[in-house]
Short mmCIF file of C-alpha atoms and ligand atoms in Angstrom, two decimals:
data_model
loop_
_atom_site.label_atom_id
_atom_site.label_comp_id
_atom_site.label_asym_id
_atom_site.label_seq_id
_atom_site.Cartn_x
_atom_site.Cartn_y
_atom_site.Cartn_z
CA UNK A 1111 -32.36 169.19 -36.86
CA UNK A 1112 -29.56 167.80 -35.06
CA UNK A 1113 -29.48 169.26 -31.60
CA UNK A 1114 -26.08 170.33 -28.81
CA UNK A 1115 -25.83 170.39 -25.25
CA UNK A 1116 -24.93 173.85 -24.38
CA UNK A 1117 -23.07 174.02 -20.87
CA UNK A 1118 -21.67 176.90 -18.31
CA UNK A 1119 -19.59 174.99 -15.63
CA UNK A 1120 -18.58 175.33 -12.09
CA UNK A 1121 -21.71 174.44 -10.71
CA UNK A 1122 -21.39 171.64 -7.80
CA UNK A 1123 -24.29 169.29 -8.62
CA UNK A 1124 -26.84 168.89 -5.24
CA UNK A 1125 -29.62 166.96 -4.51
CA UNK A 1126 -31.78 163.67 -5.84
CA UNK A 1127 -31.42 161.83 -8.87
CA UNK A 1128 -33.40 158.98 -9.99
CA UNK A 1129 -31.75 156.20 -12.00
CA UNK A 1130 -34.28 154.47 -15.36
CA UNK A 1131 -34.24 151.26 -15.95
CA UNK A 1132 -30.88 149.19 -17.33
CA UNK A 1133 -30.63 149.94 -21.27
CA UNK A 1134 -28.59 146.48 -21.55
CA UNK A 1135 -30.81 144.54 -19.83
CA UNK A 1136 -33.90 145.83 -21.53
CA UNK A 1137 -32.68 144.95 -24.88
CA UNK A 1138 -31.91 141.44 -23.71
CA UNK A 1139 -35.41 141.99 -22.35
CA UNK A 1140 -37.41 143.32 -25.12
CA UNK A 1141 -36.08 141.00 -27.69
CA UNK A 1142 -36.96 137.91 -25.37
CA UNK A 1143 -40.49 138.95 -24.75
CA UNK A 1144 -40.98 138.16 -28.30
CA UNK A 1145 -40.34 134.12 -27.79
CA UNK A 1146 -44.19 133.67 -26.47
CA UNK A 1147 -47.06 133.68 -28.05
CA UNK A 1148 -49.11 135.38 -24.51
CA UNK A 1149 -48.63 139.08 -24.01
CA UNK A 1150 -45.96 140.26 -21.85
CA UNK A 1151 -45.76 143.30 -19.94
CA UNK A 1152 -42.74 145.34 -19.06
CA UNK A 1153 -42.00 148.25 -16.65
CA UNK A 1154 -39.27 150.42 -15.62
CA UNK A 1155 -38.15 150.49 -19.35
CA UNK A 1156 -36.01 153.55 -20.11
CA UNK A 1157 -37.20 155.86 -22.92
CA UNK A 1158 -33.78 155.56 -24.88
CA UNK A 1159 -33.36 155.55 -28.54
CA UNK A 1160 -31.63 152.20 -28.43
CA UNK A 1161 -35.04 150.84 -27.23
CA UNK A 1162 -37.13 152.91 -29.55
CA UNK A 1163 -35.20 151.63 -32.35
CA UNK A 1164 -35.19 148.05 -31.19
CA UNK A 1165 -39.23 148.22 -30.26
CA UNK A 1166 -39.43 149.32 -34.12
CA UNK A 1167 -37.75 146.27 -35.88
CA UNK A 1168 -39.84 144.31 -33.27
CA UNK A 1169 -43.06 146.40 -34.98
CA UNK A 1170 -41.61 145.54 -38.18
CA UNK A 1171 -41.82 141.98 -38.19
CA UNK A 1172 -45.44 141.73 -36.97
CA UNK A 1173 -45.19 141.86 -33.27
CA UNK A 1174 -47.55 144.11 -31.07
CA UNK A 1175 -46.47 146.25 -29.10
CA UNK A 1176 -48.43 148.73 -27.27
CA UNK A 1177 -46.83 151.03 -25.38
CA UNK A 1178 -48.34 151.94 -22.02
CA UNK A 1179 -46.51 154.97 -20.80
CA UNK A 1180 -42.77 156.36 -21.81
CA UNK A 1181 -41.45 153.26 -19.22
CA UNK A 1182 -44.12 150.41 -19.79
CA UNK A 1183 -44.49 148.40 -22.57
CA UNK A 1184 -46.86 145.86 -23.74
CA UNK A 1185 -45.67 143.26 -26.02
CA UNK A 1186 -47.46 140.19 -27.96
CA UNK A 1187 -45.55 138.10 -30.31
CA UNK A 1188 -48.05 135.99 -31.62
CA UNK A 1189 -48.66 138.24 -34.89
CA UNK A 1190 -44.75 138.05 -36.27
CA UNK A 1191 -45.07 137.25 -39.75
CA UNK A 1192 -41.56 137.50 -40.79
CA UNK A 1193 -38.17 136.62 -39.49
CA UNK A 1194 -36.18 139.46 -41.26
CA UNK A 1195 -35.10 142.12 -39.90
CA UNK A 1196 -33.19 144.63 -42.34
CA UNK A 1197 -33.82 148.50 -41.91
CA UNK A 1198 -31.24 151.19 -41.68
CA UNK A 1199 -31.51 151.98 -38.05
CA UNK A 1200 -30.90 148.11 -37.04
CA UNK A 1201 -27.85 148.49 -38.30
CA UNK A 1202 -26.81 151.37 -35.42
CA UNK A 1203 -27.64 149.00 -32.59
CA UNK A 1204 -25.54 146.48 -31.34
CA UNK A 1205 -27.89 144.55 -29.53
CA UNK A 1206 -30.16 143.99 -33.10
CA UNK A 1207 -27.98 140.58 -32.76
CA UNK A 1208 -30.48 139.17 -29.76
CA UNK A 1209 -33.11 139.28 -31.96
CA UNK A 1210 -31.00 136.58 -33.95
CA UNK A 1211 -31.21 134.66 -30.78
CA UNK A 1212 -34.37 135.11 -29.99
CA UNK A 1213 -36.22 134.05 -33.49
CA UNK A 1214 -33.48 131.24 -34.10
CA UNK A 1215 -35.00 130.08 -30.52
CA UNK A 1216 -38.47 130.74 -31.30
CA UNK A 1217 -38.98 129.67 -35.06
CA UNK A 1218 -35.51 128.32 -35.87
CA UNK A 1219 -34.51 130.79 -39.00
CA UNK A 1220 -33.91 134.38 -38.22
CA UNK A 1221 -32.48 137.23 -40.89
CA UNK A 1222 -31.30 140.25 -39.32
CA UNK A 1223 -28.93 142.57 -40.79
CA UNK A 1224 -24.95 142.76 -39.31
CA UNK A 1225 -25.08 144.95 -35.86
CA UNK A 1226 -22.97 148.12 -35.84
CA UNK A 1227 -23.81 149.80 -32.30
CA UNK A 1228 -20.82 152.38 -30.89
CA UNK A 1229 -17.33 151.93 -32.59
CA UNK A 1230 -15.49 151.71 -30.20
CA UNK A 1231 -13.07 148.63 -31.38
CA UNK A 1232 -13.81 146.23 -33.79
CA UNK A 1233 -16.95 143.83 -32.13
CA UNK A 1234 -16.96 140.19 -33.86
CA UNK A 1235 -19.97 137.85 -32.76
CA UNK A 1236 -18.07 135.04 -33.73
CA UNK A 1237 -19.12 133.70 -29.92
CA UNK A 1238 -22.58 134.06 -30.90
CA UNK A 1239 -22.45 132.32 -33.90
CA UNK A 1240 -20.20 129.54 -32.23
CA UNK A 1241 -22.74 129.09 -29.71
CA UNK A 1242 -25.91 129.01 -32.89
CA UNK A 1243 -23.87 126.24 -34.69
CA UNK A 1244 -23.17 124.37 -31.42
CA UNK A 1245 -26.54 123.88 -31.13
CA UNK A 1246 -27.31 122.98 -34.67
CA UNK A 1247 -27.99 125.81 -36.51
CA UNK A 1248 -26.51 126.65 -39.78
CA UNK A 1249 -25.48 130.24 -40.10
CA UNK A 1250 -24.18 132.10 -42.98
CA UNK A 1251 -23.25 135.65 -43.54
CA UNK A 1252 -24.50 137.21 -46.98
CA UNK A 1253 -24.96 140.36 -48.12
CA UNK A 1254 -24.70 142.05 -44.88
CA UNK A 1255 -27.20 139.76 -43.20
CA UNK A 1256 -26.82 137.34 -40.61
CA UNK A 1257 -28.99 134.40 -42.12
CA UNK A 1258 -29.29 131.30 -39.50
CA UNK A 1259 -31.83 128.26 -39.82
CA UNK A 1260 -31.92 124.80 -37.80
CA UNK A 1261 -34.09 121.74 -38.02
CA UNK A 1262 -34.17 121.40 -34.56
CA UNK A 1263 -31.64 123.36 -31.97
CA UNK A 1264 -30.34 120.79 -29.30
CA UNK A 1265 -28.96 121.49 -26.33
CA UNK A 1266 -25.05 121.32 -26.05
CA UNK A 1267 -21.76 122.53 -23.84
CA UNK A 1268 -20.53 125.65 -25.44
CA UNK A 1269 -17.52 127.23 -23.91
CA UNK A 1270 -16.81 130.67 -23.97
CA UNK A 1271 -13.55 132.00 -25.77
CA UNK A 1272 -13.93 135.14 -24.67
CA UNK A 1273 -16.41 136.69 -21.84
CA UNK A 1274 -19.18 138.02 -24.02
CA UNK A 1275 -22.41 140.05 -22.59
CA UNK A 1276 -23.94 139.47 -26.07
CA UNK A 1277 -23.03 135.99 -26.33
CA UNK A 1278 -24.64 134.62 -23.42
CA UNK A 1279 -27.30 136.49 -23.99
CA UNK A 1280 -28.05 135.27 -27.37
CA UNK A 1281 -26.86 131.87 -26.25
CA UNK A 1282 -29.54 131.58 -23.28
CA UNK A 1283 -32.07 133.19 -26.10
CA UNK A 1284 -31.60 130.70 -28.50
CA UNK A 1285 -31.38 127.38 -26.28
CA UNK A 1286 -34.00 127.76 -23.97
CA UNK A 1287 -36.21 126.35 -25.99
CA UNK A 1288 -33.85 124.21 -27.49
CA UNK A 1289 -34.45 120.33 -26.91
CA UNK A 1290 -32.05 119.27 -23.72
CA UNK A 1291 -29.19 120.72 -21.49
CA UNK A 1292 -27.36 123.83 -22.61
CA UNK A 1293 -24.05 124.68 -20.61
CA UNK A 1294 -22.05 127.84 -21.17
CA UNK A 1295 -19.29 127.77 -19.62
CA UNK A 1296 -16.96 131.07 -19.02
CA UNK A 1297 -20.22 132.94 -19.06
CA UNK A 1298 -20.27 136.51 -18.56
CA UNK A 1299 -21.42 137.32 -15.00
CA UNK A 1300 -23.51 140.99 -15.35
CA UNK A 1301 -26.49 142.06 -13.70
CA UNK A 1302 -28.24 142.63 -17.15
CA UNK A 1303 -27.59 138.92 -17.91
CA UNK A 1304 -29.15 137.96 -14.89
CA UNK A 1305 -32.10 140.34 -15.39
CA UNK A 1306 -32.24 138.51 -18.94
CA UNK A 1307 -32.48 135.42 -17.26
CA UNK A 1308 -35.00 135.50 -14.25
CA UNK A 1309 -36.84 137.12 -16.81
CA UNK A 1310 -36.74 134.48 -19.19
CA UNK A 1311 -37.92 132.37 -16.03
CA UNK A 1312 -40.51 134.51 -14.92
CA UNK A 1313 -41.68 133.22 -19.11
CA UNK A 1314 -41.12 129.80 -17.59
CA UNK A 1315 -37.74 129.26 -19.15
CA UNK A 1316 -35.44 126.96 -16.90
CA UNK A 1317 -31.98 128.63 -16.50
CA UNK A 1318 -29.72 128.21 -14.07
CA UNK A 1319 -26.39 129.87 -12.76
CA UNK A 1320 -27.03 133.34 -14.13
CA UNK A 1321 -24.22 135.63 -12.44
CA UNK A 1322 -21.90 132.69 -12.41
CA UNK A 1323 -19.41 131.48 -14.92
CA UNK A 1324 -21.17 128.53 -15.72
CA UNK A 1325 -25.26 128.81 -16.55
CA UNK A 1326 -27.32 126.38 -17.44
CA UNK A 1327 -30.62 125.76 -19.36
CA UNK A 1328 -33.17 123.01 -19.64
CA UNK A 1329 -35.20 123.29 -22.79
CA UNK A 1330 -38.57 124.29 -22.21
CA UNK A 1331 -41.41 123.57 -24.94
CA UNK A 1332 -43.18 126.90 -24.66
CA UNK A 1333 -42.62 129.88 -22.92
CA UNK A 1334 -45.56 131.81 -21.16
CA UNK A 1335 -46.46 135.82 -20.22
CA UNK A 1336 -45.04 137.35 -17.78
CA UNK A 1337 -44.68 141.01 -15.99
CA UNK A 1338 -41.67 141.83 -15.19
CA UNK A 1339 -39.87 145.19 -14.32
CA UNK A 1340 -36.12 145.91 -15.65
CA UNK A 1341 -33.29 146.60 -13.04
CA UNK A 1342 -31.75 150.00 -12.32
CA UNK A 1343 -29.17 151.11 -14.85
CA UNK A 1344 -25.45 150.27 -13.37
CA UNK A 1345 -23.83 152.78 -16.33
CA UNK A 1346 -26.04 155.58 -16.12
CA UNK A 1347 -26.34 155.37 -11.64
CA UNK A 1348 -22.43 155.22 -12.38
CA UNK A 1349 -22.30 158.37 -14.69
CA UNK A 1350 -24.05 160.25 -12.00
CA UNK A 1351 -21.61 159.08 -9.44
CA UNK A 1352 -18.70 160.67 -11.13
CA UNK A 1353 -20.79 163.89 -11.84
CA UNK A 1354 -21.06 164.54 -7.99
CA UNK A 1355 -17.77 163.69 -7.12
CA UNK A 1356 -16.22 165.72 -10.31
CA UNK A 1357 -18.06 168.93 -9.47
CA UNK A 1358 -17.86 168.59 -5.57
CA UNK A 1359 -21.18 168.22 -5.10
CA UNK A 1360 -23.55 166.07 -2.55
CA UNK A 1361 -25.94 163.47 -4.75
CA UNK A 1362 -28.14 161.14 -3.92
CA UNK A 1363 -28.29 158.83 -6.46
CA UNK A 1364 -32.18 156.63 -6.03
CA UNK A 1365 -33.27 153.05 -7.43
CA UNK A 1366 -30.16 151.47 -7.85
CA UNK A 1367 -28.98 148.02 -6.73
CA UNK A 1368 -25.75 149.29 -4.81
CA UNK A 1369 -23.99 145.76 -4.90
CA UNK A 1370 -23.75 146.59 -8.90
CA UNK A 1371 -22.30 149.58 -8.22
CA UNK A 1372 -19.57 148.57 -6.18
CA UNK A 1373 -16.35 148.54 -8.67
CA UNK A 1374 -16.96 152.14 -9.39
CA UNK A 1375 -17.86 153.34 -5.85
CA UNK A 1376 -14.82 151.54 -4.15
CA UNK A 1377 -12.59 153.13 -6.48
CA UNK A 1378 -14.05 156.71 -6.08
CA UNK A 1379 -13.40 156.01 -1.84
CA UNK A 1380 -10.40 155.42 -3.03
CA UNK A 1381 -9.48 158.66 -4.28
CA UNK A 1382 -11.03 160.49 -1.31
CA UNK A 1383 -14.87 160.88 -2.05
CA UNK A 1384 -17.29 160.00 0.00
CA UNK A 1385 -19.85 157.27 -1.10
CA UNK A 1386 -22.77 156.24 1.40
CA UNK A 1387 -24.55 153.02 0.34
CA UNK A 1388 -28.10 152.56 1.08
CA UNK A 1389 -30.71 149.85 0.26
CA UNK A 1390 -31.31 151.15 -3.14
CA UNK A 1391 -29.89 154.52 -2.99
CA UNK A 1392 -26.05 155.41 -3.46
CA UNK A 1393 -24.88 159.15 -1.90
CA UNK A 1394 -22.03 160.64 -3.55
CA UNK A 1395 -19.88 163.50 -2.47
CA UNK A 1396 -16.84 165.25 -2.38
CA UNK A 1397 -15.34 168.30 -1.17
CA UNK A 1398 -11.81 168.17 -1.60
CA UNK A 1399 -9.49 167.63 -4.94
CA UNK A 1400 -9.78 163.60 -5.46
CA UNK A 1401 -6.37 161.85 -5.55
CA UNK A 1402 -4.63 159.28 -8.51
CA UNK A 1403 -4.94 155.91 -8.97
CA UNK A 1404 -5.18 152.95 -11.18
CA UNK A 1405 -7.53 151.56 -12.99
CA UNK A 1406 -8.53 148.40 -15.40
CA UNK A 1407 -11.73 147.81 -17.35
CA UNK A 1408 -12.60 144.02 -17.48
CA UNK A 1409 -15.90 142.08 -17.04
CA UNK A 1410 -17.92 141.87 -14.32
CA UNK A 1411 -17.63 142.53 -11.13
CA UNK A 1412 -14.72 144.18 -12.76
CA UNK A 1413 -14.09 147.78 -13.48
CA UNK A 1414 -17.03 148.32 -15.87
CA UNK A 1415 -15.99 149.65 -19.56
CA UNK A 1416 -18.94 151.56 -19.82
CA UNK A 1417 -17.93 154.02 -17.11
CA UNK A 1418 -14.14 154.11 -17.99
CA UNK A 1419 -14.65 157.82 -19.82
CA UNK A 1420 -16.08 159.31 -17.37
CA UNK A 1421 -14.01 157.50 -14.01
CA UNK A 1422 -10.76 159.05 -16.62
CA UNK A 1423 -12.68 162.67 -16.91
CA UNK A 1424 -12.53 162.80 -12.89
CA UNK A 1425 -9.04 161.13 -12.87
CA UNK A 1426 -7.66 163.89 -15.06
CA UNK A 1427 -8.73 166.99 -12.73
CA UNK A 1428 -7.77 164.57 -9.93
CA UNK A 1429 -4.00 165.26 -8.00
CA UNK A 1430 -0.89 163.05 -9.40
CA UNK A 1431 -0.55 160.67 -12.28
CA UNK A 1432 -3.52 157.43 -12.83
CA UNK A 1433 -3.44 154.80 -15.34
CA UNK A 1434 -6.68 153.11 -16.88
CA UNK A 1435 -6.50 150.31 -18.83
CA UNK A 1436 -8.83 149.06 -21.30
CA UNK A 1437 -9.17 145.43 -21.70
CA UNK A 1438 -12.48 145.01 -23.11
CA UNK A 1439 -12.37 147.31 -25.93
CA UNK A 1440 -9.21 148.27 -28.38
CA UNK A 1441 -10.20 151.69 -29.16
CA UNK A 1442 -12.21 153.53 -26.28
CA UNK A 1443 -9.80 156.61 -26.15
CA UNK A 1444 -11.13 158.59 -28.67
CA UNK A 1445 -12.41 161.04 -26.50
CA UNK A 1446 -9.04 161.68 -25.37
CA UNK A 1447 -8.79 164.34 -28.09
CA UNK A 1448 -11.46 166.37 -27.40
CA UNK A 1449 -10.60 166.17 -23.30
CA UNK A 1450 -7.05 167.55 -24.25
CA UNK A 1451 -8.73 170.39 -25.76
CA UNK A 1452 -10.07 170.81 -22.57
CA UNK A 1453 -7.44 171.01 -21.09
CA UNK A 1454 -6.91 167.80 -19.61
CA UNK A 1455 -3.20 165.41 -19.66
CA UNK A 1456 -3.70 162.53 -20.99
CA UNK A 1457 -1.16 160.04 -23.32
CA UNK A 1458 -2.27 157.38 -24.88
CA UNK A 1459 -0.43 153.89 -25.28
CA UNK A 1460 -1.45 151.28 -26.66
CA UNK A 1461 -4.57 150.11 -24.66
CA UNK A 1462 -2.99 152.51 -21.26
CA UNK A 1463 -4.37 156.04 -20.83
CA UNK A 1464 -1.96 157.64 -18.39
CA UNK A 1465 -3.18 161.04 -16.77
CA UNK A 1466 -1.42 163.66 -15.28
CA UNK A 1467 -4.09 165.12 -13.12
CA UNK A 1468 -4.93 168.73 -13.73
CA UNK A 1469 -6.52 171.53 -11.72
CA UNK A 1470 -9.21 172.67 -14.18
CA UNK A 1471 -10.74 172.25 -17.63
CA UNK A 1472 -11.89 175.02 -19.88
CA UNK A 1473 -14.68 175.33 -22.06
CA UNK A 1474 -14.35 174.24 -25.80
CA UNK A 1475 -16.59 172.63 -28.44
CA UNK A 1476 -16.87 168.87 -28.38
CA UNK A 1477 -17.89 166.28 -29.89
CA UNK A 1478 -19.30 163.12 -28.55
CA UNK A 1479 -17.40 160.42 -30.42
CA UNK A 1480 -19.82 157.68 -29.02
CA UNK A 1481 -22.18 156.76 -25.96
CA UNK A 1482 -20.95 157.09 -22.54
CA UNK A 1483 -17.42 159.29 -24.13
CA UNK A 1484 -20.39 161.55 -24.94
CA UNK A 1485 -21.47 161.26 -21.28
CA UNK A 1486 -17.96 161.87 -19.86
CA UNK A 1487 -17.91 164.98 -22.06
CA UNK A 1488 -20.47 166.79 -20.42
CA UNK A 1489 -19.22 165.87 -17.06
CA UNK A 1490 -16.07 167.42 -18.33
CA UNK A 1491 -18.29 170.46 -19.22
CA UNK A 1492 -20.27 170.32 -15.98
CA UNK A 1493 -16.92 170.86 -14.74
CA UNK A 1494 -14.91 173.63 -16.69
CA UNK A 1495 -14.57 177.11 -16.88
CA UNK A 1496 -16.64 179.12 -18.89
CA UNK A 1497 -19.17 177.60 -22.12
CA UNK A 1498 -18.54 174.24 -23.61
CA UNK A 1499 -20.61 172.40 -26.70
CA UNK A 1500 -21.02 168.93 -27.32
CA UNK A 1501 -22.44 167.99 -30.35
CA UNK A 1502 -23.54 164.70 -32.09
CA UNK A 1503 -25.57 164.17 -28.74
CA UNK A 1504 -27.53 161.71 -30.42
CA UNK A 1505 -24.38 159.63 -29.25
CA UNK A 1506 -25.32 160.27 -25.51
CA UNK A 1507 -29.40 160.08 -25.83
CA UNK A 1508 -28.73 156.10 -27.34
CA UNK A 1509 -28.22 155.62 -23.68
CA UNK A 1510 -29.19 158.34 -21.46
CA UNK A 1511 -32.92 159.19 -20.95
CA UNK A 1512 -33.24 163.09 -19.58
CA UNK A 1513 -29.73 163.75 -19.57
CA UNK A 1514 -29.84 167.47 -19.81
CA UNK A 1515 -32.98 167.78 -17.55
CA UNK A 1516 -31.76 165.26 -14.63
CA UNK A 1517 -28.43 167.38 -14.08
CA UNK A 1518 -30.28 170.14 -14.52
CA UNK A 1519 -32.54 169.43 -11.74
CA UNK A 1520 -29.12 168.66 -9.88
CA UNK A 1521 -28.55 172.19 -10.09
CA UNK A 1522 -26.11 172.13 -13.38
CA UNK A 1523 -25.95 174.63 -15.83
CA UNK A 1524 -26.87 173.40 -19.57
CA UNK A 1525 -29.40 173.17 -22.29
CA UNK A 1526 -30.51 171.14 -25.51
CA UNK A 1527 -30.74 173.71 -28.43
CA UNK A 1528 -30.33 173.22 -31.83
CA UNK A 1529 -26.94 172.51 -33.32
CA UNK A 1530 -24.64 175.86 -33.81
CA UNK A 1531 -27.98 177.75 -32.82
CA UNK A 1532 -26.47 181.38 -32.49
CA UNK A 1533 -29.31 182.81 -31.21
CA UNK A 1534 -29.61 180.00 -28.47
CA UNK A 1535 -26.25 180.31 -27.41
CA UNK A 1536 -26.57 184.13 -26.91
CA UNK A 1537 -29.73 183.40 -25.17
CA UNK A 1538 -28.26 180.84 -22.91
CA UNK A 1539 -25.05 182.60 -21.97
CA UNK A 1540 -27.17 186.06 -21.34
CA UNK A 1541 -29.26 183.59 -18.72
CA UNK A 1542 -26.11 181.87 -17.53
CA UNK A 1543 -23.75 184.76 -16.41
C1 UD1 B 1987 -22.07 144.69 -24.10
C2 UD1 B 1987 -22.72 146.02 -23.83
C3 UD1 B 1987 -21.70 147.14 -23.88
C4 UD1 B 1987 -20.52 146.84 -22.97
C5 UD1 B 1987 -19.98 145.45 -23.23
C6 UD1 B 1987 -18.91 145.04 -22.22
C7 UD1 B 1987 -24.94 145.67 -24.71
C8 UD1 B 1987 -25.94 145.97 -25.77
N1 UD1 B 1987 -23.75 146.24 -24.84
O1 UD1 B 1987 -21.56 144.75 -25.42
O2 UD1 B 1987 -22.33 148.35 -23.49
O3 UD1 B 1987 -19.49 147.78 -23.21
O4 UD1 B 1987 -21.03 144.47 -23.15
O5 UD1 B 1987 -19.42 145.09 -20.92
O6 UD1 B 1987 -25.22 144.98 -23.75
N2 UD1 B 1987 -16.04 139.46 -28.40
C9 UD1 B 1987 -15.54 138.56 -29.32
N3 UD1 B 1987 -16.40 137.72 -29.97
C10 UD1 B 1987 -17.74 137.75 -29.75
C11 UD1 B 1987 -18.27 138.66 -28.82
C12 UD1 B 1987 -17.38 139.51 -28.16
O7 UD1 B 1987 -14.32 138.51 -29.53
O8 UD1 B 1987 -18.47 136.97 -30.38
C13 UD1 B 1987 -15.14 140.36 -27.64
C14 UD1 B 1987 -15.39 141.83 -27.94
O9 UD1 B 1987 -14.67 142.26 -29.05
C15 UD1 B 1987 -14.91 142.47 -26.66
C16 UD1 B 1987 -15.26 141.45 -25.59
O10 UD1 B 1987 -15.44 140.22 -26.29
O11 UD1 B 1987 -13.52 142.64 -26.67
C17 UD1 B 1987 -16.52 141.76 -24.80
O12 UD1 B 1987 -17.59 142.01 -25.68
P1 UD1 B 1987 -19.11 141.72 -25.29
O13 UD1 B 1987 -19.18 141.44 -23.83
O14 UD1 B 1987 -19.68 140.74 -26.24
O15 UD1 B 1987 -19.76 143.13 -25.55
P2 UD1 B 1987 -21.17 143.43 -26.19
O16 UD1 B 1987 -22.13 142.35 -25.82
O17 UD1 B 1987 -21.01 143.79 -27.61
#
């Protein structure tokens, strides 16, 4: 049974959150754990379904993995018996493409069906592939597989046509074993590729340059186990960040890495909240109507995509007219719709939202079109008068671990029910008036 968020707004959110682990980073994570033959063990893993589903085609192929607690994991990929990957779920997940990396790297011939993930523009991985081939792997696309084999992978100087996460990623999956020098150069610089990378190292991996534009990697003959423990979640720490200043509320936002957090929190100073950086805590607040600006999604330490619904929720009940720009992905307005029905002032062109602020949403029922839209919908709801509905959360729980209970332990007003649940919305609203 597919279930909603139910949600009564108006309630400013107060008090402690604590940020998981980075969903991006694990998956780089999870998928490189399986290139050693010792057992490797991994903390501060969120309990997302992105990771369930990726632990399961990890399962599938013979790999161990024994899970110590809802954020530990235990993995041991000396049991894979197969280098195909094809199941439905696979398919939903973007990142199902490292394992491509990782098993090219590790046994030179992976099989793993073509990623889908949100759609949110069209996604080629012709970087990824680019990068495969450079280093001598053949790789053909059949039947809605990604099938790619190599004698040997040697190391070569692959440069970037576009910034890709996924592609350096997969690139620093697939050569770091590889015989030689790898370079990539116009590398994408964020934190989860780093995380990817010392942990890699911490497997005895020799990469270099991680956070730069230019990394590089020495082909190692064997990689070894390792414990490592994922970094805070920039997307999610950022999510909460807009809640707090949306609904003029005081948040303190725990375990995050504040320096990864800086595109979004100079840009909410910016519009007149307050934002208090600690060692690994962020506070957020605001008490006053935020002002208009403008804003541009590129790579990092750029404007993140991820967080460009929800920085456009709070720019639409914010005073005057703001632009955002989205330069990553072609078609990351679809939420637009639904916030209009909301109430909100937004027009759409081309690749330019432009927002004339408003003073209030109302309630409606919504629909999460995909991840972290979904996320900037309930902020929306946190925020608007009267009840609001967002369905096709399963959108929003790819990403988000808790969602419901963490702002409702901020004080905000919502519940998971079942989808269309009469009896749980008249239960709900009875509670809520
Ligand atoms: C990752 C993140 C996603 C985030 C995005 C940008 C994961 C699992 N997902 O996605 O949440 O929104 O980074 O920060 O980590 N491109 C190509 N060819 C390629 C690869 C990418 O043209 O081979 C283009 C894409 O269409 C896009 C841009 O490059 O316009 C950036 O994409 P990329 O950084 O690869 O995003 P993902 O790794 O898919």
């Amino acid at each position: 049974m597919e279930n909603q968020f139910i949600i009564k707004g108006g309630n400013p959110l107060h008090g402690e959150v604590v940020i998981g682990g980075a969903k991006n980073a694990a998956l780089g994570i999870l998928a490189a754990a399986i290139m050693t033959d010792e057992t490797v063990t991994i903390d501060n893993l969120p309990n997302v379904r992105d990771i369930n589903v990726l632990l399961t085609a990890i399962e599938s192929i013979g790999a161990t993995v024994n899970r110590l607690g809802p954020h530990e994991v235990q993995i041991n990929g000396s049991t894979i018996s197969d280098v195909t990957i094809d199941y439905d779920s696979i398919r939903k997940i973007r990142a199902s493409y490292y394992l491509l990396g990782a098993l090219l790297g590790k046994y030179k011939r992976a099989q793993v069906a073509l990623p889908g993930g949100c759609d949110i523009g069209s996604r080629p991985i012709d970087q990824h592939l680019k990068g495969f081939r450079a280093l001598g792997a053949t790789v053909n696309i059949e039947y809605g597989m990604i099938n790619t084999f190599a004698d040997q992978l040697t190391g070569n100087h692959i440069y970037l046509d576009v910034v890709s996460v996924g592609a350096t990623i997969n690139i620093m999956l697939a050569s770091c074993m590889a015989e030689g020098r790898t370079v990539i150069e116009n590398a994408a610089k964020e934190p989860h590729i780093v995380d990817v990378a010392n942990f890699l190292n911490s497997m005895g991996a020799n990469i270099k340059g991680a956070g730069t534009d230019k990394i590089r990697i020495d082909g190692v003959k064997r990689l070894h186990a390792s414990e490592y423990s994922i970094i805070p979640d920039q997307i999610e720490a950022g999510t909460f960040m807009v809640a707090a200043a949306a609904t003029k509320g005081d948040v303190l936002i725990r375990n995050v890495i504040p320096k990864h957090l800086e595109a979004i929190s100079v840009k909410l100073i910016e519009i007149g909240a307050n934002v208090e950086e600690f060692d690994d805590a962020v506070r957020v607040s605001a008490t006053d109507r935020l002002g208009h600006t403008q804003i541009k999604t590129l790579p990092y330490p750029g404007f993140p995509t991820d967080m460009q619904p929800q920085i456009a929720t709070l720019l639409a009940l914010s005073n005057g007219t703001s632009t955002v720009t989205e330069s990553i992905f072609e078609n990351r307005f679809k939420y637009v719709d639904e916030l209009t029905r909301m109430g909100a002032n937004i027009k759409v062109e081309g690749n330019v939202a432009i927002i004339e602020g408003v003073t209030g949403f109302t309630g409606a029922s919504i629909s999460a079109p995909d991840l972290r839209a979904g996320a900037a919908l309930v902020v929306a709801g946190l925020v608007a008068d009267g009840f609001t509905t967002v369905d096709s959360i399963h959108f929003i729980e790819r990403g988000y671990e808790d969602f419901d209970k963490k702002m409702t332990a901020l004080g905000a007003c919502m519940e998971k029910i079942p989808v269309d649940d009469e009896r749980e919305i008249q239960k709900f609203k009875m509670k809520a008036v």
